[in-house]
XYZ file of N, CA and C in Angstrom:
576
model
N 49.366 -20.710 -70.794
C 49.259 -21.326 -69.526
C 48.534 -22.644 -69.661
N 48.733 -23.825 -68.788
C 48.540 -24.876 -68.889
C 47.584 -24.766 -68.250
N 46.774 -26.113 -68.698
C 45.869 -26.666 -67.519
C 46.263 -26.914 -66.091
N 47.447 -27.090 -65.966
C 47.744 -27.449 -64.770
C 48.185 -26.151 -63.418
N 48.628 -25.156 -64.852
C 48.726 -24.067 -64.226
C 47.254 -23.004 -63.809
N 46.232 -23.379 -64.636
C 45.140 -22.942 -64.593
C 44.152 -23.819 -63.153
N 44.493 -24.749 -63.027
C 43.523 -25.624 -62.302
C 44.609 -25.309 -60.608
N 46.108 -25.052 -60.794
C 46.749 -24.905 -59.940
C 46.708 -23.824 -58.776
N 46.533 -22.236 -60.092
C 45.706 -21.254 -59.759
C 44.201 -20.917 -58.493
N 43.366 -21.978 -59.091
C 42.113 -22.211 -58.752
C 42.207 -22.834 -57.345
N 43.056 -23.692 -57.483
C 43.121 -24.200 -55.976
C 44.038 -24.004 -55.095
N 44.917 -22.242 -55.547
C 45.428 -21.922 -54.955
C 44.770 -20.673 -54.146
N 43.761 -19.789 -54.935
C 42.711 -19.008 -54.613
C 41.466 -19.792 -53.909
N 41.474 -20.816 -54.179
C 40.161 -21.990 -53.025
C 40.846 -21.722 -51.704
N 42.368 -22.200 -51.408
C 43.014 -22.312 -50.430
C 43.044 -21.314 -49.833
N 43.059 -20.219 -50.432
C 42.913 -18.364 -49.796
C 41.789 -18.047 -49.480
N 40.838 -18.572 -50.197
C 39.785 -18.312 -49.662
C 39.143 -18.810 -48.648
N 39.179 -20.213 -48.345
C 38.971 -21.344 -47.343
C 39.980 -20.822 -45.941
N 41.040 -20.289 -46.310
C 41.544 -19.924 -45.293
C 41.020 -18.625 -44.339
N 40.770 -17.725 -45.772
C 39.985 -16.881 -44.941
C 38.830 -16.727 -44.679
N 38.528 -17.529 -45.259
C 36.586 -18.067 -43.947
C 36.738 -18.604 -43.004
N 37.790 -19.545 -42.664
C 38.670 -19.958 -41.679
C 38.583 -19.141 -40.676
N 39.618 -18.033 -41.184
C 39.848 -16.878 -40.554
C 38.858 -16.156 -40.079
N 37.834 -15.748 -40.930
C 36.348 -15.067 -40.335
C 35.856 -15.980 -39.880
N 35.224 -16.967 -40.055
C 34.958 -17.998 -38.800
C 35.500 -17.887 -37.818
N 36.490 -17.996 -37.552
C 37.715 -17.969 -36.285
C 37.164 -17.108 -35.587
N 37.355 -15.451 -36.235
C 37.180 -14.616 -35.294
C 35.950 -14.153 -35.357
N 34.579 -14.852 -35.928
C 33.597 -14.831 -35.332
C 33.080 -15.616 -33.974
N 33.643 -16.862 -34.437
C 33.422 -17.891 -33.115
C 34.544 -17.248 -32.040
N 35.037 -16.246 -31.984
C 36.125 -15.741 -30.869
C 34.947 -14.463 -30.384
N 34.939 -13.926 -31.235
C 33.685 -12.792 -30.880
C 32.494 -13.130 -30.292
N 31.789 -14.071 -30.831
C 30.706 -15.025 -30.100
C 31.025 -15.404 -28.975
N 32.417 -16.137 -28.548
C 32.283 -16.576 -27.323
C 32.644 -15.385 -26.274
N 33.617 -14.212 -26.957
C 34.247 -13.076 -26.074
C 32.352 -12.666 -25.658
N 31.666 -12.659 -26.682
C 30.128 -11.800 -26.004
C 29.711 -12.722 -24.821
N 29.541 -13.982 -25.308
C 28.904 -14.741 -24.282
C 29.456 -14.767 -23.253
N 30.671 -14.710 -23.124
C 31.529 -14.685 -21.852
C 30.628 -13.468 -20.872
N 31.128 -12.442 -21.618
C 30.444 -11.485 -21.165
C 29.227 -11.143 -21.231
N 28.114 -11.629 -21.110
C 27.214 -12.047 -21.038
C 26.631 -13.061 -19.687
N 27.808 -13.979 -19.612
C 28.184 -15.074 -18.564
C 28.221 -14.094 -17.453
N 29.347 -13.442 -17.663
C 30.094 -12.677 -16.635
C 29.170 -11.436 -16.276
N 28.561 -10.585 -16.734
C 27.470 -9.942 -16.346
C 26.117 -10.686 -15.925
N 25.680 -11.677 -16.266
C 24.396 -12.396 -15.747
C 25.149 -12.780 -13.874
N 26.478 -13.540 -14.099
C 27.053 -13.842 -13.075
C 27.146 -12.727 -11.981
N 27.492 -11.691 -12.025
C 27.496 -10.578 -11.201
C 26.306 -10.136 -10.682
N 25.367 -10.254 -11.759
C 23.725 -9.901 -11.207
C 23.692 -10.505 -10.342
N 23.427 -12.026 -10.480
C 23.226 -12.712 -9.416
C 23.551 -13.187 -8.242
N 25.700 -12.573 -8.303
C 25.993 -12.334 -7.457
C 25.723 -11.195 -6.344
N 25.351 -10.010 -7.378
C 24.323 -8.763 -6.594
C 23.598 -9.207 -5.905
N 22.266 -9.575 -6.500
C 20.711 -10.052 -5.879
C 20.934 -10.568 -4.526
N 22.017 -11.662 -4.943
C 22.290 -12.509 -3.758
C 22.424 -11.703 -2.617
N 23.906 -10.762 -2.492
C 24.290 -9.906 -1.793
C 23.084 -9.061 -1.363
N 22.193 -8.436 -1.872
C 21.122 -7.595 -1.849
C 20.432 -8.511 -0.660
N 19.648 -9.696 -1.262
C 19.010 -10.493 -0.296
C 19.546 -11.147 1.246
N 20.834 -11.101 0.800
C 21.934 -11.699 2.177
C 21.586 -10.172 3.222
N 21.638 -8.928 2.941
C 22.110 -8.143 3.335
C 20.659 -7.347 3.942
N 19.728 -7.841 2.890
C 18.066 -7.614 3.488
C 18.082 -8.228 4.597
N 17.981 -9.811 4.383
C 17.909 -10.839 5.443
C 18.506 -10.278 6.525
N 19.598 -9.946 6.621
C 20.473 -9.827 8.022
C 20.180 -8.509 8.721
N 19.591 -7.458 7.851
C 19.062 -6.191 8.621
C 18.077 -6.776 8.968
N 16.951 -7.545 8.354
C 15.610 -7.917 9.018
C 15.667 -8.218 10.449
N 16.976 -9.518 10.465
C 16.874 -10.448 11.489
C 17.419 -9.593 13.060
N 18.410 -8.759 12.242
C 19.048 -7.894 13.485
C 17.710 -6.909 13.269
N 17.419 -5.953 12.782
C 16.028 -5.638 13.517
C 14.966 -6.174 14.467
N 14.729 -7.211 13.787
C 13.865 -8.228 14.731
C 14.368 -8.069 15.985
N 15.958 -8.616 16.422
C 16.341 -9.063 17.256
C 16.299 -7.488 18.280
N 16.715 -6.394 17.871
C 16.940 -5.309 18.386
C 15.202 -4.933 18.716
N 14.416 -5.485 17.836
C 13.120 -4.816 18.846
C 12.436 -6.172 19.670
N 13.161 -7.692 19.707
C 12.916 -8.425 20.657
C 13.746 -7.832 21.795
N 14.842 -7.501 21.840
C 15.559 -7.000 23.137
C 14.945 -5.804 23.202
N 14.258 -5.035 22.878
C 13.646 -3.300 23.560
C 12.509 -3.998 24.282
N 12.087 -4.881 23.667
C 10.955 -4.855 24.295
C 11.132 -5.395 25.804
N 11.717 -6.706 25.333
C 12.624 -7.181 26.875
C 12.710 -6.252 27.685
N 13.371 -5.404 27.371
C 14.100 -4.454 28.392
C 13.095 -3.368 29.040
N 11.671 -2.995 27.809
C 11.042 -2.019 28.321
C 9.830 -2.838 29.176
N 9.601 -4.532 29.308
C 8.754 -5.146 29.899
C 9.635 -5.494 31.198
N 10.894 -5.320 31.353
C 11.368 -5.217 32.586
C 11.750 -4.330 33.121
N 11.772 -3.089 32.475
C 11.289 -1.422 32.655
C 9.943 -1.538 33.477
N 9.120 -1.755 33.028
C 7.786 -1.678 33.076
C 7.470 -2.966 35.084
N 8.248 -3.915 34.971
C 8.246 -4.545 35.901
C 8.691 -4.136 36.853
N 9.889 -3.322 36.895
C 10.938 -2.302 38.203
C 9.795 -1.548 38.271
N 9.295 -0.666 37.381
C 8.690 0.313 37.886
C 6.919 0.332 38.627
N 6.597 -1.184 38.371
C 5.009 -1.747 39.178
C 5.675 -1.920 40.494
N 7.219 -2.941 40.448
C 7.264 -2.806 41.672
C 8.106 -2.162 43.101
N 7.956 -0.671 42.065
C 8.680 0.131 42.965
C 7.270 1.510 43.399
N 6.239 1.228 42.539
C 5.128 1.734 43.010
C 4.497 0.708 43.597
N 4.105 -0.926 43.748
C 3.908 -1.215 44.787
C 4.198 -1.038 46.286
N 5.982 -0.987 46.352
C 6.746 -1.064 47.373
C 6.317 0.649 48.018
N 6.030 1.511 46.847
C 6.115 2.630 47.658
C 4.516 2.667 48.570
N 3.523 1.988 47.565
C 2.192 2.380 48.038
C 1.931 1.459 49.703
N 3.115 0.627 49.604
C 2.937 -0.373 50.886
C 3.737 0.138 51.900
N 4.830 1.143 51.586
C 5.718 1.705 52.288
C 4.650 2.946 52.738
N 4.430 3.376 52.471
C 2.961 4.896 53.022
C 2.048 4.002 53.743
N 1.611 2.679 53.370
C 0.951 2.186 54.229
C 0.792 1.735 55.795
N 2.139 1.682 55.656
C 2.981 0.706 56.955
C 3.495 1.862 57.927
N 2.860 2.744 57.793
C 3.111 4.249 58.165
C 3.207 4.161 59.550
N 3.915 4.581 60.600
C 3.048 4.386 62.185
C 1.868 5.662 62.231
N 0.852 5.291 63.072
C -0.142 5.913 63.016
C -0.842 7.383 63.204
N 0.843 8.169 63.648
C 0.333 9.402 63.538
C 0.910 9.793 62.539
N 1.411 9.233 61.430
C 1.424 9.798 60.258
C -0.089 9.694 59.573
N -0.700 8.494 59.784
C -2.025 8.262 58.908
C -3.454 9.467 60.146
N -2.791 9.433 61.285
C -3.996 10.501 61.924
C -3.381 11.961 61.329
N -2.384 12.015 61.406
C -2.409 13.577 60.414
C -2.958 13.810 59.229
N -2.338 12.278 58.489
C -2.453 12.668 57.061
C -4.416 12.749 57.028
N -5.296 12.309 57.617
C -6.446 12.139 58.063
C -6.926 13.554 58.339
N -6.261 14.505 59.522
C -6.681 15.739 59.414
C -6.626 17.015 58.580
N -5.674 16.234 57.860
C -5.301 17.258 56.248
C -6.421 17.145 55.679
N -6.600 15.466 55.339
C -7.940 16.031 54.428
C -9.187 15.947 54.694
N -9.463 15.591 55.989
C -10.881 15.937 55.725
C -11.395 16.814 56.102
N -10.934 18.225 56.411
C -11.542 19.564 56.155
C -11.392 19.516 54.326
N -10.330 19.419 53.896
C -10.399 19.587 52.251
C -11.662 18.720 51.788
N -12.132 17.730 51.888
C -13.320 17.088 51.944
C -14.669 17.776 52.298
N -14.577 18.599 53.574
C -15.788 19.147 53.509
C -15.895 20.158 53.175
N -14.644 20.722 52.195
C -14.193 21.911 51.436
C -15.269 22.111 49.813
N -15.022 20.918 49.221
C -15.400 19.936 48.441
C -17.084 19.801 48.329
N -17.413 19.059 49.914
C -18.286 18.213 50.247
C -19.173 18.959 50.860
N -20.185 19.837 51.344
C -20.395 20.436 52.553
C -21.208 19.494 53.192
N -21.858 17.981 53.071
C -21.859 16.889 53.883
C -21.942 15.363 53.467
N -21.932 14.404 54.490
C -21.867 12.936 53.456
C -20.978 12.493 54.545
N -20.967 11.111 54.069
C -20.296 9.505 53.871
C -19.333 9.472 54.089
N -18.352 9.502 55.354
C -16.670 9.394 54.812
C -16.245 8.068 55.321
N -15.677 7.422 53.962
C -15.481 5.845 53.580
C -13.841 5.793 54.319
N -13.491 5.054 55.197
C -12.065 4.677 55.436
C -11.705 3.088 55.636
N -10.425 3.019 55.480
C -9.903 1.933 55.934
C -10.312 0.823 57.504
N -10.409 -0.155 57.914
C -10.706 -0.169 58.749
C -9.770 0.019 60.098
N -8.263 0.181 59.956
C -7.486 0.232 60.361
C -7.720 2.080 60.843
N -8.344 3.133 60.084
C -8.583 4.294 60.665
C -9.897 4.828 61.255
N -10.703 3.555 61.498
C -11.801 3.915 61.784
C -12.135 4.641 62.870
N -11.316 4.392 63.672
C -11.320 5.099 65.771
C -10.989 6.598 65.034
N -9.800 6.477 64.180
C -9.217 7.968 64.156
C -10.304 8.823 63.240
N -10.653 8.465 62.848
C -12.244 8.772 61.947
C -13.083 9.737 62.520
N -13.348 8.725 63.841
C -14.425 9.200 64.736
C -13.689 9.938 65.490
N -12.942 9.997 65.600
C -12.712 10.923 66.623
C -12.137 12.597 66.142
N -11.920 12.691 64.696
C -12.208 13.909 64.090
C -13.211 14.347 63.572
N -14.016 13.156 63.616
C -15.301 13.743 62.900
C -15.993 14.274 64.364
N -15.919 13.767 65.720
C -16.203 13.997 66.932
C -15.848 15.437 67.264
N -14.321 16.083 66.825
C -13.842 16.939 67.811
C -13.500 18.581 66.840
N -14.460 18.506 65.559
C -14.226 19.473 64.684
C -15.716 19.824 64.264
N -15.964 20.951 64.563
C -17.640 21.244 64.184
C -17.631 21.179 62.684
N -16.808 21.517 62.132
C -16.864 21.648 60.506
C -17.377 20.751 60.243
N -17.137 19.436 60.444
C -17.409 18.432 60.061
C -18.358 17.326 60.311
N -19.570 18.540 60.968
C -20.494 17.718 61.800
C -21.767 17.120 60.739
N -21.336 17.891 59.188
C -22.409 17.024 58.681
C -21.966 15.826 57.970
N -21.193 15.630 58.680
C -20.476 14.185 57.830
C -20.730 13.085 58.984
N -20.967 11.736 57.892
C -21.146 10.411 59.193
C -20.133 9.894 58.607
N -19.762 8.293 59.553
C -19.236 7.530 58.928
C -19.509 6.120 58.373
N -18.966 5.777 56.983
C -19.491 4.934 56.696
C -18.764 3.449 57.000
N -19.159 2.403 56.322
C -18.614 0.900 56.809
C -17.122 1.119 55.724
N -16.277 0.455 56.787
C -14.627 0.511 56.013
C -14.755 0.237 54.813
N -14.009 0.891 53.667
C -13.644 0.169 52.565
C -11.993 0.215 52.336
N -11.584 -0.874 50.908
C -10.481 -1.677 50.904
C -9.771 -0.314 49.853
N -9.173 0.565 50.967
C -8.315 1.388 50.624
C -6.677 1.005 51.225
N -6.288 1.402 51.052
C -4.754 1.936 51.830
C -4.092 2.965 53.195
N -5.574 3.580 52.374
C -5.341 4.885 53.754
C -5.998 5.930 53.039
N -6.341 7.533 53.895
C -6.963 8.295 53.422
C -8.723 8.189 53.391
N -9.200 9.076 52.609
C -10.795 9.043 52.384
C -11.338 8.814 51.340
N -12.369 8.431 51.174
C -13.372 8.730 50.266
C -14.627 9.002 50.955
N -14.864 10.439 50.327
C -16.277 11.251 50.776
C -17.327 10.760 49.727
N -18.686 10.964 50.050
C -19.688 10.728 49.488
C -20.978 11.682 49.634
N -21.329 12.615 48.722
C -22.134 13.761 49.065
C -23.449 12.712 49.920
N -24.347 13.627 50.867
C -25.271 13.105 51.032
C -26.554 12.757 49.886
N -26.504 13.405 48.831
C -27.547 12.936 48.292
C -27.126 11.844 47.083
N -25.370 11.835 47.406
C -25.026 10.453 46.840
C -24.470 10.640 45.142
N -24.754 11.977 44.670
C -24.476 12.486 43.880
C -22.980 12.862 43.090
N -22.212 12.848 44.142
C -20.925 13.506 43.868
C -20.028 12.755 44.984
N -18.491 12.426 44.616
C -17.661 11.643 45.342
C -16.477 11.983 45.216
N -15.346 12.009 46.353
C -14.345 12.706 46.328
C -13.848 11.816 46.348
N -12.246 11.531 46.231
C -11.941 10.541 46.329
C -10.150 10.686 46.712
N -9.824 10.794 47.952
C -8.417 11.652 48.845
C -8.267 10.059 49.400
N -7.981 9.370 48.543
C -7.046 8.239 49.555
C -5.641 8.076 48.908
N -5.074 7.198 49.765
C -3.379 7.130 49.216
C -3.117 6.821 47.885
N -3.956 5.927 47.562
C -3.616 5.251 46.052
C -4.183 6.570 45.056
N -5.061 7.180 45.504
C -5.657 8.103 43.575
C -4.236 9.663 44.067
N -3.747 9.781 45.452
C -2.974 10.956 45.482
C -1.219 10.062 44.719
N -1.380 8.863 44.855
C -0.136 7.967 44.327
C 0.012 8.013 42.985
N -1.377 7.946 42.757
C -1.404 7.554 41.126
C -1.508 8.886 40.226
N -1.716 9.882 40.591
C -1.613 11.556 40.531
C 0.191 12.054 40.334
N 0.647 11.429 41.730
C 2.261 11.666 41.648
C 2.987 10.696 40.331
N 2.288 9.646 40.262
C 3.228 8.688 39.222
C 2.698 8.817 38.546
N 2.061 9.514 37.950
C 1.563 9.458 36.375
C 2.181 11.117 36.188
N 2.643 12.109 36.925
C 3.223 13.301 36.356
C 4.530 13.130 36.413
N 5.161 12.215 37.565
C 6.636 11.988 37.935
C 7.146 10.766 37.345
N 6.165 10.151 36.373
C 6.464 8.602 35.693
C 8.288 8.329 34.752
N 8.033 9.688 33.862
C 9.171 10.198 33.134
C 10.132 10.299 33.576
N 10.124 11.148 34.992
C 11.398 11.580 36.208
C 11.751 10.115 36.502
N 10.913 9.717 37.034
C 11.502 7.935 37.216
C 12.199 7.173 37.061
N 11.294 7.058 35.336
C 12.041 6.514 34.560
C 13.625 7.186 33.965
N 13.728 7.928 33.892
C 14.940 8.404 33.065
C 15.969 8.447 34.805
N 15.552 8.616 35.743
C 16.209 8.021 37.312
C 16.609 6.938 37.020
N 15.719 5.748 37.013
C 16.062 4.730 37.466
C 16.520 3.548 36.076
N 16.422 4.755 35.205
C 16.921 3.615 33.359
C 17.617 4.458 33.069
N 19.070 5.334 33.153
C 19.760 6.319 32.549
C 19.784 6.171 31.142
């Protein structure tokens, strides 16, 4: 064999070999980029997650928020119907014609000197005649005086004589007795 065939050889096995480092090169730099891709493509999805995660936090927050800005709305205008439908009622008992307030007057103040056995009975000034004139025409009630009007609605307030003990039978504490047990009934009435 010649030199030429010998040196021909050599750089015919260079060429095979160069080719196939070529070749493993190739499909390393194919493998390298297939990882990184995927690599790409999984980092990419995370962050398309997170995102989604945070988009999806955010928007429950904000609709929460918003759902307990509207309760509240609704239970501070809850709360507004129902001051002024116990105003309206406590002014509606007020506006009473007057032999409702002289009855409602002889109801209680025997229960008063039930209570009381003497003292002070505090009224409106609007019941003051009718005052006196049960405290006038009922012996029960002869150890009771009367005192200077106070800023009730209607009804009494007794005052033991030695000042000790106080009853307290006017419209507003028997009002506020009914709406604080019937508050619930009310409400679920008048907010279905």
């Amino acid at each position: 064999m010649g030199l030429e065939a010998v040196v021909g050889d050599i750089k015919e096995k260079g060429r095979k070999e160069a080719a196939e480092i070529q070749a493993q090169t190739a499909a390393e730099v194919t493998s390298i980029l297939e990882e990184a891709q995927e690599k790409v493509a999984a980092i990419k999805q995370a962050a398309e997650d997170d995102v989604q995660r945070e988009v999806t936090r955010i928007v429950n927050q904000e609709v929460s928020a918003a759902n307990l800005a509207v309760k509240r709305e609704t239970l501070n205008a809850e709360k507004d119907t129902l001051a002024r439908v116990h105003a309206s009622t406590l002014a509606r008992i007020t506006d009473q014609p007057a032999d409702f307030h002289a009855q409602a007057l002889r109801y209680l103040l025997p229960l008063a000197a039930a209570d009381i056995g003497g003292g002070t009975v505090y009224c409106n000034a609007r019941d003051v005649s009718i005052v006196k004139e049960i405290l006038a025409e009922n012996a029960d009630l002869s150890g009771f005086s009367l005192g200077n009007p106070v800023e009730i609605e209607g009804g009494v307030v007794v005052e033991s004589a030695d000042g000790r003990m106080k009853v307290d039978y006017s419209y507003r504490t028997f009002m506020e007795t009914v709406w604080e047990s019937g508050l619930k009934d009310a409400s679920d009435i008048l907010f279905p």
